[in-house]
mmCIF file of C-alpha atoms and ligand atoms in Angstrom:
data_model
loop_
_atom_site.group_PDB
_atom_site.id
_atom_site.type_symbol
_atom_site.label_atom_id
_atom_site.label_comp_id
_atom_site.label_asym_id
_atom_site.label_seq_id
_atom_site.Cartn_x
_atom_site.Cartn_y
_atom_site.Cartn_z
ATOM 1 C CA UNK A 1 59.631 153.290 -1.251
ATOM 2 C CA UNK A 2 56.378 153.843 -3.144
ATOM 3 C CA UNK A 3 56.552 153.304 -6.874
ATOM 4 C CA UNK A 4 54.664 154.062 -10.094
ATOM 5 C CA UNK A 5 53.335 151.483 -12.589
ATOM 6 C CA UNK A 6 52.588 152.304 -16.225
ATOM 7 C CA UNK A 7 50.380 149.753 -17.997
ATOM 8 C CA UNK A 8 50.627 149.966 -21.800
ATOM 9 C CA UNK A 9 54.049 151.640 -21.537
ATOM 10 C CA UNK A 10 55.253 150.623 -25.021
ATOM 11 C CA UNK A 11 52.628 152.711 -26.851
ATOM 12 C CA UNK A 12 52.722 156.220 -28.294
ATOM 13 C CA UNK A 13 52.006 157.983 -25.012
ATOM 14 C CA UNK A 14 53.345 155.342 -22.591
ATOM 15 C CA UNK A 15 56.888 155.490 -23.994
ATOM 16 C CA UNK A 16 57.117 159.259 -23.557
ATOM 17 C CA UNK A 17 55.348 159.176 -20.212
ATOM 18 C CA UNK A 18 57.760 156.548 -18.874
ATOM 19 C CA UNK A 19 60.748 158.714 -19.846
ATOM 20 C CA UNK A 20 59.236 161.814 -18.258
ATOM 21 C CA UNK A 21 58.184 160.117 -15.000
ATOM 22 C CA UNK A 22 61.638 158.529 -14.683
ATOM 23 C CA UNK A 23 63.231 161.960 -15.144
ATOM 24 C CA UNK A 24 60.984 163.352 -12.388
ATOM 25 C CA UNK A 25 60.884 160.457 -9.856
ATOM 26 C CA UNK A 26 63.981 158.373 -10.718
ATOM 27 C CA UNK A 27 64.414 155.391 -13.053
ATOM 28 C CA UNK A 28 63.826 152.647 -10.490
ATOM 29 C CA UNK A 29 60.651 154.273 -9.132
ATOM 30 C CA UNK A 30 58.841 153.865 -12.466
ATOM 31 C CA UNK A 31 57.917 150.353 -13.617
ATOM 32 C CA UNK A 32 57.054 150.137 -17.301
ATOM 33 C CA UNK A 33 54.746 147.289 -18.321
ATOM 34 C CA UNK A 34 52.997 146.133 -21.465
ATOM 35 C CA UNK A 35 51.453 142.992 -22.914
ATOM 36 C CA UNK A 36 54.327 142.981 -25.431
ATOM 37 C CA UNK A 37 58.018 143.822 -25.312
ATOM 38 C CA UNK A 38 58.519 147.031 -27.280
ATOM 39 C CA UNK A 39 61.726 148.606 -28.525
ATOM 40 C CA UNK A 40 64.678 146.727 -26.884
ATOM 41 C CA UNK A 41 66.437 149.961 -25.837
ATOM 42 C CA UNK A 42 63.244 151.121 -24.138
ATOM 43 C CA UNK A 43 62.723 147.777 -22.363
ATOM 44 C CA UNK A 44 66.342 147.838 -21.127
ATOM 45 C CA UNK A 45 66.109 151.455 -19.920
ATOM 46 C CA UNK A 46 64.622 150.623 -16.495
ATOM 47 C CA UNK A 47 62.331 148.178 -14.668
ATOM 48 C CA UNK A 48 60.056 146.430 -17.181
ATOM 49 C CA UNK A 49 57.429 143.693 -16.755
ATOM 50 C CA UNK A 50 55.232 141.881 -19.255
ATOM 51 C CA UNK A 51 51.707 142.359 -17.872
ATOM 52 C CA UNK A 52 48.318 141.718 -19.457
ATOM 53 C CA UNK A 53 45.982 144.479 -18.272
ATOM 54 C CA UNK A 54 43.082 142.032 -18.582
ATOM 55 C CA UNK A 55 44.623 139.658 -16.031
ATOM 56 C CA UNK A 56 43.712 141.001 -12.583
ATOM 57 C CA UNK A 57 46.147 138.667 -10.799
ATOM 58 C CA UNK A 58 49.084 139.709 -12.972
ATOM 59 C CA UNK A 59 48.388 143.397 -12.359
ATOM 60 C CA UNK A 60 47.977 142.802 -8.620
ATOM 61 C CA UNK A 61 51.196 140.755 -8.494
ATOM 62 C CA UNK A 62 53.305 143.533 -10.081
ATOM 63 C CA UNK A 63 51.730 146.113 -7.769
ATOM 64 C CA UNK A 64 52.688 144.047 -4.725
ATOM 65 C CA UNK A 65 56.145 143.124 -6.050
ATOM 66 C CA UNK A 66 57.159 146.773 -6.546
ATOM 67 C CA UNK A 67 55.105 148.395 -3.790
ATOM 68 C CA UNK A 68 53.212 150.470 -6.366
ATOM 69 C CA UNK A 69 51.101 153.431 -5.213
ATOM 70 C CA UNK A 70 50.208 155.169 -8.486
ATOM 71 C CA UNK A 71 49.021 153.461 -11.692
ATOM 72 C CA UNK A 72 48.880 155.068 -15.146
ATOM 73 C CA UNK A 73 46.602 152.868 -17.274
ATOM 74 C CA UNK A 74 47.501 153.548 -20.923
ATOM 75 C CA UNK A 75 46.475 150.189 -22.459
ATOM 76 C CA UNK A 76 43.483 150.475 -24.806
ATOM 77 C CA UNK A 77 42.307 149.789 -28.323
ATOM 78 C CA UNK A 78 42.187 153.143 -30.151
ATOM 79 C CA UNK A 79 39.398 154.563 -32.316
ATOM 80 C CA UNK A 80 40.188 153.197 -35.785
ATOM 81 C CA UNK A 81 41.297 149.758 -34.544
ATOM 82 C CA UNK A 82 38.325 149.480 -32.182
ATOM 83 C CA UNK A 83 35.855 149.869 -35.067
ATOM 84 C CA UNK A 84 37.396 146.744 -36.600
ATOM 85 C CA UNK A 85 37.075 144.698 -33.421
ATOM 86 C CA UNK A 86 34.257 146.141 -31.287
ATOM 87 C CA UNK A 87 33.838 143.261 -28.823
ATOM 88 C CA UNK A 88 37.534 143.092 -27.993
ATOM 89 C CA UNK A 89 37.785 146.895 -27.738
ATOM 90 C CA UNK A 90 34.942 146.934 -25.203
ATOM 91 C CA UNK A 91 36.538 144.080 -23.248
ATOM 92 C CA UNK A 92 40.013 145.651 -23.112
ATOM 93 C CA UNK A 93 38.989 149.269 -22.586
ATOM 94 C CA UNK A 94 36.471 148.494 -19.835
ATOM 95 C CA UNK A 95 37.893 145.536 -17.947
ATOM 96 C CA UNK A 96 41.430 146.920 -17.682
ATOM 97 C CA UNK A 97 39.859 150.001 -16.064
ATOM 98 C CA UNK A 98 37.713 147.950 -13.677
ATOM 99 C CA UNK A 99 40.808 146.033 -12.531
ATOM 100 C CA UNK A 100 42.694 149.155 -11.463
ATOM 101 C CA UNK A 101 39.582 150.836 -10.020
ATOM 102 C CA UNK A 102 38.944 147.708 -7.919
ATOM 103 C CA UNK A 103 42.586 147.556 -6.811
ATOM 104 C CA UNK A 104 42.247 151.158 -5.609
ATOM 105 C CA UNK A 105 38.904 150.432 -3.956
ATOM 106 C CA UNK A 106 40.563 147.551 -2.095
ATOM 107 C CA UNK A 107 43.333 149.871 -0.862
ATOM 108 C CA UNK A 108 46.105 148.230 -2.940
ATOM 109 C CA UNK A 109 46.950 151.459 -4.804
ATOM 110 C CA UNK A 110 46.441 155.133 -3.963
ATOM 111 C CA UNK A 111 46.059 157.035 -7.220
ATOM 112 C CA UNK A 112 45.046 156.262 -10.822
ATOM 113 C CA UNK A 113 45.574 158.124 -14.062
ATOM 114 C CA UNK A 114 43.259 156.951 -16.837
ATOM 115 C CA UNK A 115 43.054 158.764 -20.176
ATOM 116 C CA UNK A 116 39.764 159.575 -21.834
ATOM 117 C CA UNK A 117 39.412 161.177 -25.260
ATOM 118 C CA UNK A 118 37.544 163.743 -27.341
ATOM 119 C CA UNK A 119 35.844 160.613 -28.748
ATOM 120 C CA UNK A 120 33.409 160.789 -25.797
ATOM 121 C CA UNK A 121 31.611 163.455 -27.830
ATOM 122 C CA UNK A 122 29.415 162.608 -30.793
ATOM 123 C CA UNK A 123 27.549 164.046 -33.781
ATOM 124 C CA UNK A 124 24.965 165.821 -31.571
ATOM 125 C CA UNK A 125 27.620 167.608 -29.471
ATOM 126 C CA UNK A 126 28.239 171.319 -30.219
ATOM 127 C CA UNK A 127 31.359 171.206 -32.394
ATOM 128 C CA UNK A 128 32.994 174.560 -31.678
ATOM 129 C CA UNK A 129 34.484 175.256 -28.284
ATOM 130 C CA UNK A 130 32.860 172.074 -26.981
ATOM 131 C CA UNK A 131 32.046 172.696 -23.295
ATOM 132 C CA UNK A 132 33.086 170.460 -20.392
ATOM 133 C CA UNK A 133 29.427 169.596 -19.769
ATOM 134 C CA UNK A 134 27.376 169.095 -22.925
ATOM 135 C CA UNK A 135 25.487 166.529 -25.007
ATOM 136 C CA UNK A 136 27.513 163.325 -25.201
ATOM 137 C CA UNK A 137 26.262 160.692 -27.615
ATOM 138 C CA UNK A 138 29.417 159.017 -28.948
ATOM 139 C CA UNK A 139 28.867 156.991 -32.118
ATOM 140 C CA UNK A 140 32.073 154.905 -32.086
ATOM 141 C CA UNK A 141 32.900 151.819 -30.027
ATOM 142 C CA UNK A 142 35.946 153.632 -28.724
ATOM 143 C CA UNK A 143 33.918 156.696 -27.718
ATOM 144 C CA UNK A 144 31.258 154.576 -26.022
ATOM 145 C CA UNK A 145 33.971 152.782 -24.000
ATOM 146 C CA UNK A 146 35.625 156.066 -23.003
ATOM 147 C CA UNK A 147 32.350 157.679 -21.966
ATOM 148 C CA UNK A 148 31.382 154.626 -19.913
ATOM 149 C CA UNK A 149 34.863 154.656 -18.375
ATOM 150 C CA UNK A 150 34.389 158.276 -17.335
ATOM 151 C CA UNK A 151 31.088 157.446 -15.646
ATOM 152 C CA UNK A 152 32.731 154.587 -13.718
ATOM 153 C CA UNK A 153 35.680 156.754 -12.654
ATOM 154 C CA UNK A 154 33.306 159.346 -11.207
ATOM 155 C CA UNK A 155 31.245 156.598 -9.550
ATOM 156 C CA UNK A 156 34.280 154.970 -7.909
ATOM 157 C CA UNK A 157 35.394 158.377 -6.660
ATOM 158 C CA UNK A 158 31.972 159.346 -5.278
ATOM 159 C CA UNK A 159 31.026 155.998 -3.768
ATOM 160 C CA UNK A 160 34.377 154.472 -2.767
ATOM 161 C CA UNK A 161 36.630 157.542 -2.494
ATOM 162 C CA UNK A 162 38.992 156.343 -5.232
ATOM 163 C CA UNK A 163 41.496 159.032 -6.283
ATOM 164 C CA UNK A 164 41.218 158.711 -10.048
ATOM 165 C CA UNK A 165 42.193 161.534 -12.398
ATOM 166 C CA UNK A 166 41.574 161.816 -16.102
ATOM 167 C CA UNK A 167 42.068 163.973 -19.191
ATOM 168 C CA UNK A 168 40.174 163.894 -22.476
ATOM 169 C CA UNK A 169 43.229 163.920 -24.732
ATOM 170 C CA UNK A 170 42.789 165.433 -28.182
ATOM 171 C CA UNK A 171 44.767 163.910 -31.107
ATOM 172 C CA UNK A 172 48.394 163.625 -30.019
ATOM 173 C CA UNK A 173 51.416 164.311 -32.184
ATOM 174 C CA UNK A 174 54.914 163.040 -31.406
ATOM 175 C CA UNK A 175 58.146 162.585 -33.335
ATOM 176 C CA UNK A 176 59.695 159.783 -31.289
ATOM 177 C CA UNK A 177 56.964 157.128 -31.126
ATOM 178 C CA UNK A 178 54.515 155.992 -33.811
ATOM 179 C CA UNK A 179 50.768 156.401 -33.259
ATOM 180 C CA UNK A 180 48.682 153.373 -32.337
ATOM 181 C CA UNK A 181 45.702 153.285 -34.741
ATOM 182 C CA UNK A 182 43.720 156.464 -34.074
ATOM 183 C CA UNK A 183 41.799 158.800 -36.365
ATOM 184 C CA UNK A 184 44.294 161.635 -35.861
ATOM 185 C CA UNK A 185 47.343 159.534 -36.871
ATOM 186 C CA UNK A 186 47.615 161.484 -40.155
ATOM 187 C CA UNK A 187 49.001 164.455 -38.236
ATOM 188 C CA UNK A 188 52.084 162.390 -37.299
ATOM 189 C CA UNK A 189 52.462 160.572 -40.604
ATOM 190 C CA UNK A 190 52.367 163.768 -42.624
ATOM 191 C CA UNK A 191 55.642 165.013 -41.084
ATOM 192 C CA UNK A 192 57.418 161.688 -41.742
ATOM 193 C CA UNK A 193 56.253 161.614 -45.365
ATOM 194 C CA UNK A 194 57.113 165.287 -45.881
ATOM 195 C CA UNK A 195 60.743 164.492 -45.110
ATOM 196 C CA UNK A 196 60.826 161.054 -46.785
ATOM 197 C CA UNK A 197 59.152 161.837 -50.141
ATOM 198 C CA UNK A 198 57.988 165.452 -50.110
ATOM 199 C CA UNK A 199 54.340 164.455 -50.489
ATOM 200 C CA UNK A 200 51.495 162.921 -48.492
ATOM 201 C CA UNK A 201 48.079 161.428 -49.195
ATOM 202 C CA UNK A 202 45.745 162.168 -46.304
ATOM 203 C CA UNK A 203 42.974 159.780 -45.212
ATOM 204 C CA UNK A 204 40.849 162.726 -44.001
ATOM 205 C CA UNK A 205 39.472 165.502 -46.221
ATOM 206 C CA UNK A 206 41.281 168.825 -46.389
ATOM 207 C CA UNK A 207 38.741 170.786 -44.313
ATOM 208 C CA UNK A 208 38.443 168.262 -41.431
ATOM 209 C CA UNK A 209 39.168 170.328 -38.331
ATOM 210 C CA UNK A 210 40.113 168.462 -35.141
ATOM 211 C CA UNK A 211 41.533 169.377 -31.729
ATOM 212 C CA UNK A 212 45.206 168.389 -31.441
ATOM 213 C CA UNK A 213 48.114 168.609 -29.014
ATOM 214 C CA UNK A 214 51.887 168.145 -29.135
ATOM 215 C CA UNK A 215 53.073 165.219 -27.036
ATOM 216 C CA UNK A 216 55.288 167.431 -24.809
ATOM 217 C CA UNK A 217 52.179 169.333 -23.689
ATOM 218 C CA UNK A 218 50.125 166.138 -23.189
ATOM 219 C CA UNK A 219 52.822 164.530 -21.042
ATOM 220 C CA UNK A 220 53.238 167.677 -18.951
ATOM 221 C CA UNK A 221 49.458 167.850 -18.435
ATOM 222 C CA UNK A 222 49.463 164.210 -17.287
ATOM 223 C CA UNK A 223 52.225 164.798 -14.757
ATOM 224 C CA UNK A 224 50.632 168.048 -13.552
ATOM 225 C CA UNK A 225 47.139 166.650 -12.982
ATOM 226 C CA UNK A 226 48.649 163.776 -10.979
ATOM 227 C CA UNK A 227 50.776 166.160 -8.881
ATOM 228 C CA UNK A 228 47.875 168.537 -8.153
ATOM 229 C CA UNK A 229 46.405 168.466 -4.630
ATOM 230 C CA UNK A 230 43.320 166.209 -4.505
ATOM 231 C CA UNK A 231 41.100 169.170 -3.438
ATOM 232 C CA UNK A 232 41.841 171.006 -6.694
ATOM 233 C CA UNK A 233 40.494 168.154 -8.838
ATOM 234 C CA UNK A 234 36.789 169.033 -8.929
ATOM 235 C CA UNK A 235 36.016 166.853 -11.969
ATOM 236 C CA UNK A 236 36.354 163.093 -11.465
ATOM 237 C CA UNK A 237 34.957 162.008 -14.825
ATOM 238 C CA UNK A 238 37.524 163.606 -17.150
ATOM 239 C CA UNK A 239 38.813 167.093 -17.997
ATOM 240 C CA UNK A 240 38.534 168.733 -21.419
ATOM 241 C CA UNK A 241 42.057 169.663 -22.511
ATOM 242 C CA UNK A 242 43.043 171.836 -25.424
ATOM 243 C CA UNK A 243 46.051 173.340 -27.182
ATOM 244 C CA UNK A 244 45.293 173.843 -30.892
ATOM 245 C CA UNK A 245 42.951 172.782 -33.665
ATOM 246 C CA UNK A 246 43.686 172.531 -37.368
ATOM 247 C CA UNK A 247 42.733 170.932 -40.696
ATOM 248 C CA UNK A 248 45.013 168.752 -42.880
ATOM 249 C CA UNK A 249 45.271 171.710 -45.299
ATOM 250 C CA UNK A 250 46.531 173.946 -42.484
ATOM 251 C CA UNK A 251 49.214 171.440 -41.386
ATOM 252 C CA UNK A 252 50.259 171.155 -45.031
ATOM 253 C CA UNK A 253 50.617 174.966 -45.214
ATOM 254 C CA UNK A 254 52.662 174.989 -41.982
ATOM 255 C CA UNK A 255 54.958 172.315 -43.455
ATOM 256 C CA UNK A 256 55.213 174.224 -46.747
ATOM 257 C CA UNK A 257 56.571 177.218 -44.829
ATOM 258 C CA UNK A 258 59.535 174.965 -43.868
ATOM 259 C CA UNK A 259 59.587 172.685 -46.963
ATOM 260 C CA UNK A 260 58.210 174.788 -49.857
ATOM 261 C CA UNK A 261 57.978 171.877 -52.346
ATOM 262 C CA UNK A 262 55.794 169.708 -50.088
ATOM 263 C CA UNK A 263 52.512 168.593 -51.704
ATOM 264 C CA UNK A 264 49.390 166.950 -50.262
ATOM 265 C CA UNK A 265 46.497 164.928 -51.743
ATOM 266 C CA UNK A 266 43.293 163.637 -50.127
ATOM 267 C CA UNK A 267 41.709 160.173 -50.184
ATOM 268 C CA UNK A 268 39.254 160.018 -47.253
ATOM 269 C CA UNK A 269 38.533 156.490 -45.951
ATOM 270 C CA UNK A 270 36.371 155.041 -43.122
ATOM 271 C CA UNK A 271 38.122 157.293 -40.606
ATOM 272 C CA UNK A 272 36.439 160.377 -42.135
ATOM 273 C CA UNK A 273 33.142 159.369 -40.552
ATOM 274 C CA UNK A 274 34.769 159.010 -37.141
ATOM 275 C CA UNK A 275 36.444 162.429 -37.479
ATOM 276 C CA UNK A 276 33.157 164.029 -38.577
ATOM 277 C CA UNK A 277 31.515 162.895 -35.335
ATOM 278 C CA UNK A 278 34.099 164.654 -33.125
ATOM 279 C CA UNK A 279 34.431 168.277 -31.943
ATOM 280 C CA UNK A 280 36.488 170.796 -33.904
ATOM 281 C CA UNK A 281 37.695 172.752 -30.887
ATOM 282 C CA UNK A 282 37.520 172.312 -27.126
ATOM 283 C CA UNK A 283 36.777 174.600 -24.164
ATOM 284 C CA UNK A 284 39.215 173.557 -21.432
ATOM 285 C CA UNK A 285 38.604 176.409 -18.969
ATOM 286 C CA UNK A 286 37.925 173.960 -16.087
ATOM 287 C CA UNK A 287 41.397 172.388 -16.389
ATOM 288 C CA UNK A 288 42.955 175.851 -16.564
ATOM 289 C CA UNK A 289 41.043 177.051 -13.468
ATOM 290 C CA UNK A 290 41.315 173.881 -11.336
ATOM 291 C CA UNK A 291 44.937 172.769 -11.747
ATOM 292 C CA UNK A 292 46.538 175.575 -13.745
ATOM 293 C CA UNK A 293 46.757 173.914 -17.155
ATOM 294 C CA UNK A 294 48.514 175.966 -19.848
ATOM 295 C CA UNK A 295 49.589 174.731 -23.260
ATOM 296 C CA UNK A 296 52.896 175.748 -24.848
ATOM 297 C CA UNK A 297 52.868 174.504 -28.438
ATOM 298 C CA UNK A 298 50.816 175.815 -31.370
ATOM 299 C CA UNK A 299 50.802 174.534 -34.953
ATOM 300 C CA UNK A 300 53.788 176.641 -36.004
ATOM 301 C CA UNK A 301 56.078 175.866 -33.065
ATOM 302 C CA UNK A 302 55.088 172.175 -33.160
ATOM 303 C CA UNK A 303 55.822 171.950 -36.900
ATOM 304 C CA UNK A 304 59.303 173.453 -36.440
ATOM 305 C CA UNK A 305 60.047 171.095 -33.512
ATOM 306 C CA UNK A 306 58.730 167.982 -35.325
ATOM 307 C CA UNK A 307 60.817 168.665 -38.442
ATOM 308 C CA UNK A 308 63.997 169.416 -36.472
ATOM 309 C CA UNK A 309 63.718 166.165 -34.493
ATOM 310 C CA UNK A 310 62.730 163.972 -37.456
ATOM 311 C CA UNK A 311 65.529 165.459 -39.549
ATOM 312 C CA UNK A 312 68.114 164.679 -36.864
ATOM 313 C CA UNK A 313 66.705 161.136 -36.471
ATOM 314 C CA UNK A 314 67.267 160.649 -40.234
ATOM 315 C CA UNK A 315 70.925 161.593 -39.853
ATOM 316 C CA UNK A 316 71.367 159.260 -36.849
ATOM 317 C CA UNK A 317 70.027 156.245 -38.814
HETATM 318 P P1 NAD B 401 48.927 152.898 -28.231
HETATM 319 O O1 NAD B 401 48.061 151.981 -29.007
HETATM 320 O O2 NAD B 401 50.076 153.560 -28.919
HETATM 321 O O3 NAD B 401 49.496 152.142 -26.955
HETATM 322 C C1 NAD B 401 48.725 151.262 -26.171
HETATM 323 C C2 NAD B 401 49.663 150.262 -25.544
HETATM 324 O O4 NAD B 401 48.870 149.365 -24.767
HETATM 325 C C3 NAD B 401 50.429 149.410 -26.575
HETATM 326 O O5 NAD B 401 51.811 149.427 -26.304
HETATM 327 C C4 NAD B 401 49.842 148.012 -26.392
HETATM 328 O O6 NAD B 401 50.793 146.969 -26.599
HETATM 329 C C5 NAD B 401 49.391 148.068 -24.944
HETATM 330 N N1 NAD B 401 48.364 147.071 -24.651
HETATM 331 C C6 NAD B 401 47.351 146.658 -25.444
HETATM 332 N N2 NAD B 401 46.659 145.682 -24.838
HETATM 333 C C7 NAD B 401 47.235 145.485 -23.628
HETATM 334 C C8 NAD B 401 46.974 144.609 -22.546
HETATM 335 N N3 NAD B 401 45.988 143.721 -22.592
HETATM 336 N N4 NAD B 401 47.780 144.678 -21.460
HETATM 337 C C9 NAD B 401 48.805 145.562 -21.404
HETATM 338 N N5 NAD B 401 49.114 146.408 -22.413
HETATM 339 C C10 NAD B 401 48.333 146.373 -23.513
HETATM 340 O O7 NAD B 401 47.978 153.990 -27.559
HETATM 341 P P2 NAD B 401 48.368 155.463 -27.048
HETATM 342 O O8 NAD B 401 48.179 156.394 -28.183
HETATM 343 O O9 NAD B 401 49.653 155.434 -26.327
HETATM 344 O O10 NAD B 401 47.145 155.720 -26.051
HETATM 345 C C11 NAD B 401 47.229 155.502 -24.656
HETATM 346 C C12 NAD B 401 45.906 155.904 -24.022
HETATM 347 O O11 NAD B 401 45.589 157.263 -24.340
HETATM 348 C C13 NAD B 401 44.704 155.075 -24.497
HETATM 349 O O12 NAD B 401 43.795 154.900 -23.436
HETATM 350 C C14 NAD B 401 44.082 155.971 -25.552
HETATM 351 O O13 NAD B 401 42.724 155.682 -25.677
HETATM 352 C C15 NAD B 401 44.323 157.346 -24.960
HETATM 353 N N6 NAD B 401 44.288 158.394 -25.980
HETATM 354 C C16 NAD B 401 45.253 158.492 -26.942
HETATM 355 C C17 NAD B 401 45.184 159.508 -27.883
HETATM 356 C C18 NAD B 401 46.249 159.658 -28.961
HETATM 357 O O14 NAD B 401 46.138 160.530 -29.820
HETATM 358 N N7 NAD B 401 47.309 158.876 -28.951
HETATM 359 C C19 NAD B 401 44.143 160.440 -27.856
HETATM 360 C C20 NAD B 401 43.142 160.281 -26.883
HETATM 361 C C21 NAD B 401 43.246 159.284 -25.933
#
């Protein structure tokens, strides 16, 4: 039987994606892998392998061992962390991608999912309703690696026929797994702190507007783009994807509607500059037309869902 491999499965997205793919395709059909062992319950919840995405032979070995057809490559250094270690970020983000693209080119796997990001855009990109095709001059190491990755994905599709599919995720918000060092991490933290101490100090300024998405929507988009017939995927670089956009002040107001005493302060740090270089809202009409993308969550429904889940986690612990 053909199986699925997730590389970087212990991260913010990988954990949720593993659970979802196992619910859809069966536990034993989805092999979770990461360079580290994450939460013990997660590692014990199905097939798990320690794999370094930078080691071609290790990746190839796991693919052969489990008869893997589809690979979801989630390992990467994210925006804020990448700025602190540019050379390693370039190495990890590019070479892990080349390994899976080359495995597909050599016929060892059939389909790849590789996430891109709104970080592919830069200060010269139109900020509102950023189009699918527009000026792209990313100014962060992370953005440069994602834009280069997109170019290589399209190249491997055009020249070698590799079936690679990709989404430019906006900032992702989830209650069950912590974020991994991105510029939009505040939008997760703020909910935790609202329940823990009723106040939050934000590392971005109050009017910083960014595109965001609830994890449930991002995971569903990932599954849907991979299930879509190959003919409907007209873009082989990466699709713009959108659900909502908001500022820290607007999330604070949404939280105050549920927790009236909640207060917020602002102390912008180095991440402000990264955020200022990114779009404020995204035009995702190509994803909607090509493979039927539709978001479900907006700021209000996400806020209610986040607080309900975090509250019940508090009572469990
Ligand atoms: P994360 O940092 O939470 O998780 C990444 C995982 O990769 C970690 O578990 C880490 O241990 C693992 N990893 C690191 N180096 C590895 C290696 N050499 N071999 C194997 N595993 C390794 O990141 P995430 O938020 O889950 O992001 C996953 C992907 O989605 C990344 O490509 C990221 O750029 C992209 N993305 C994320 C967001 C977001 O808001 N979370 C937004 C846009 C794009």
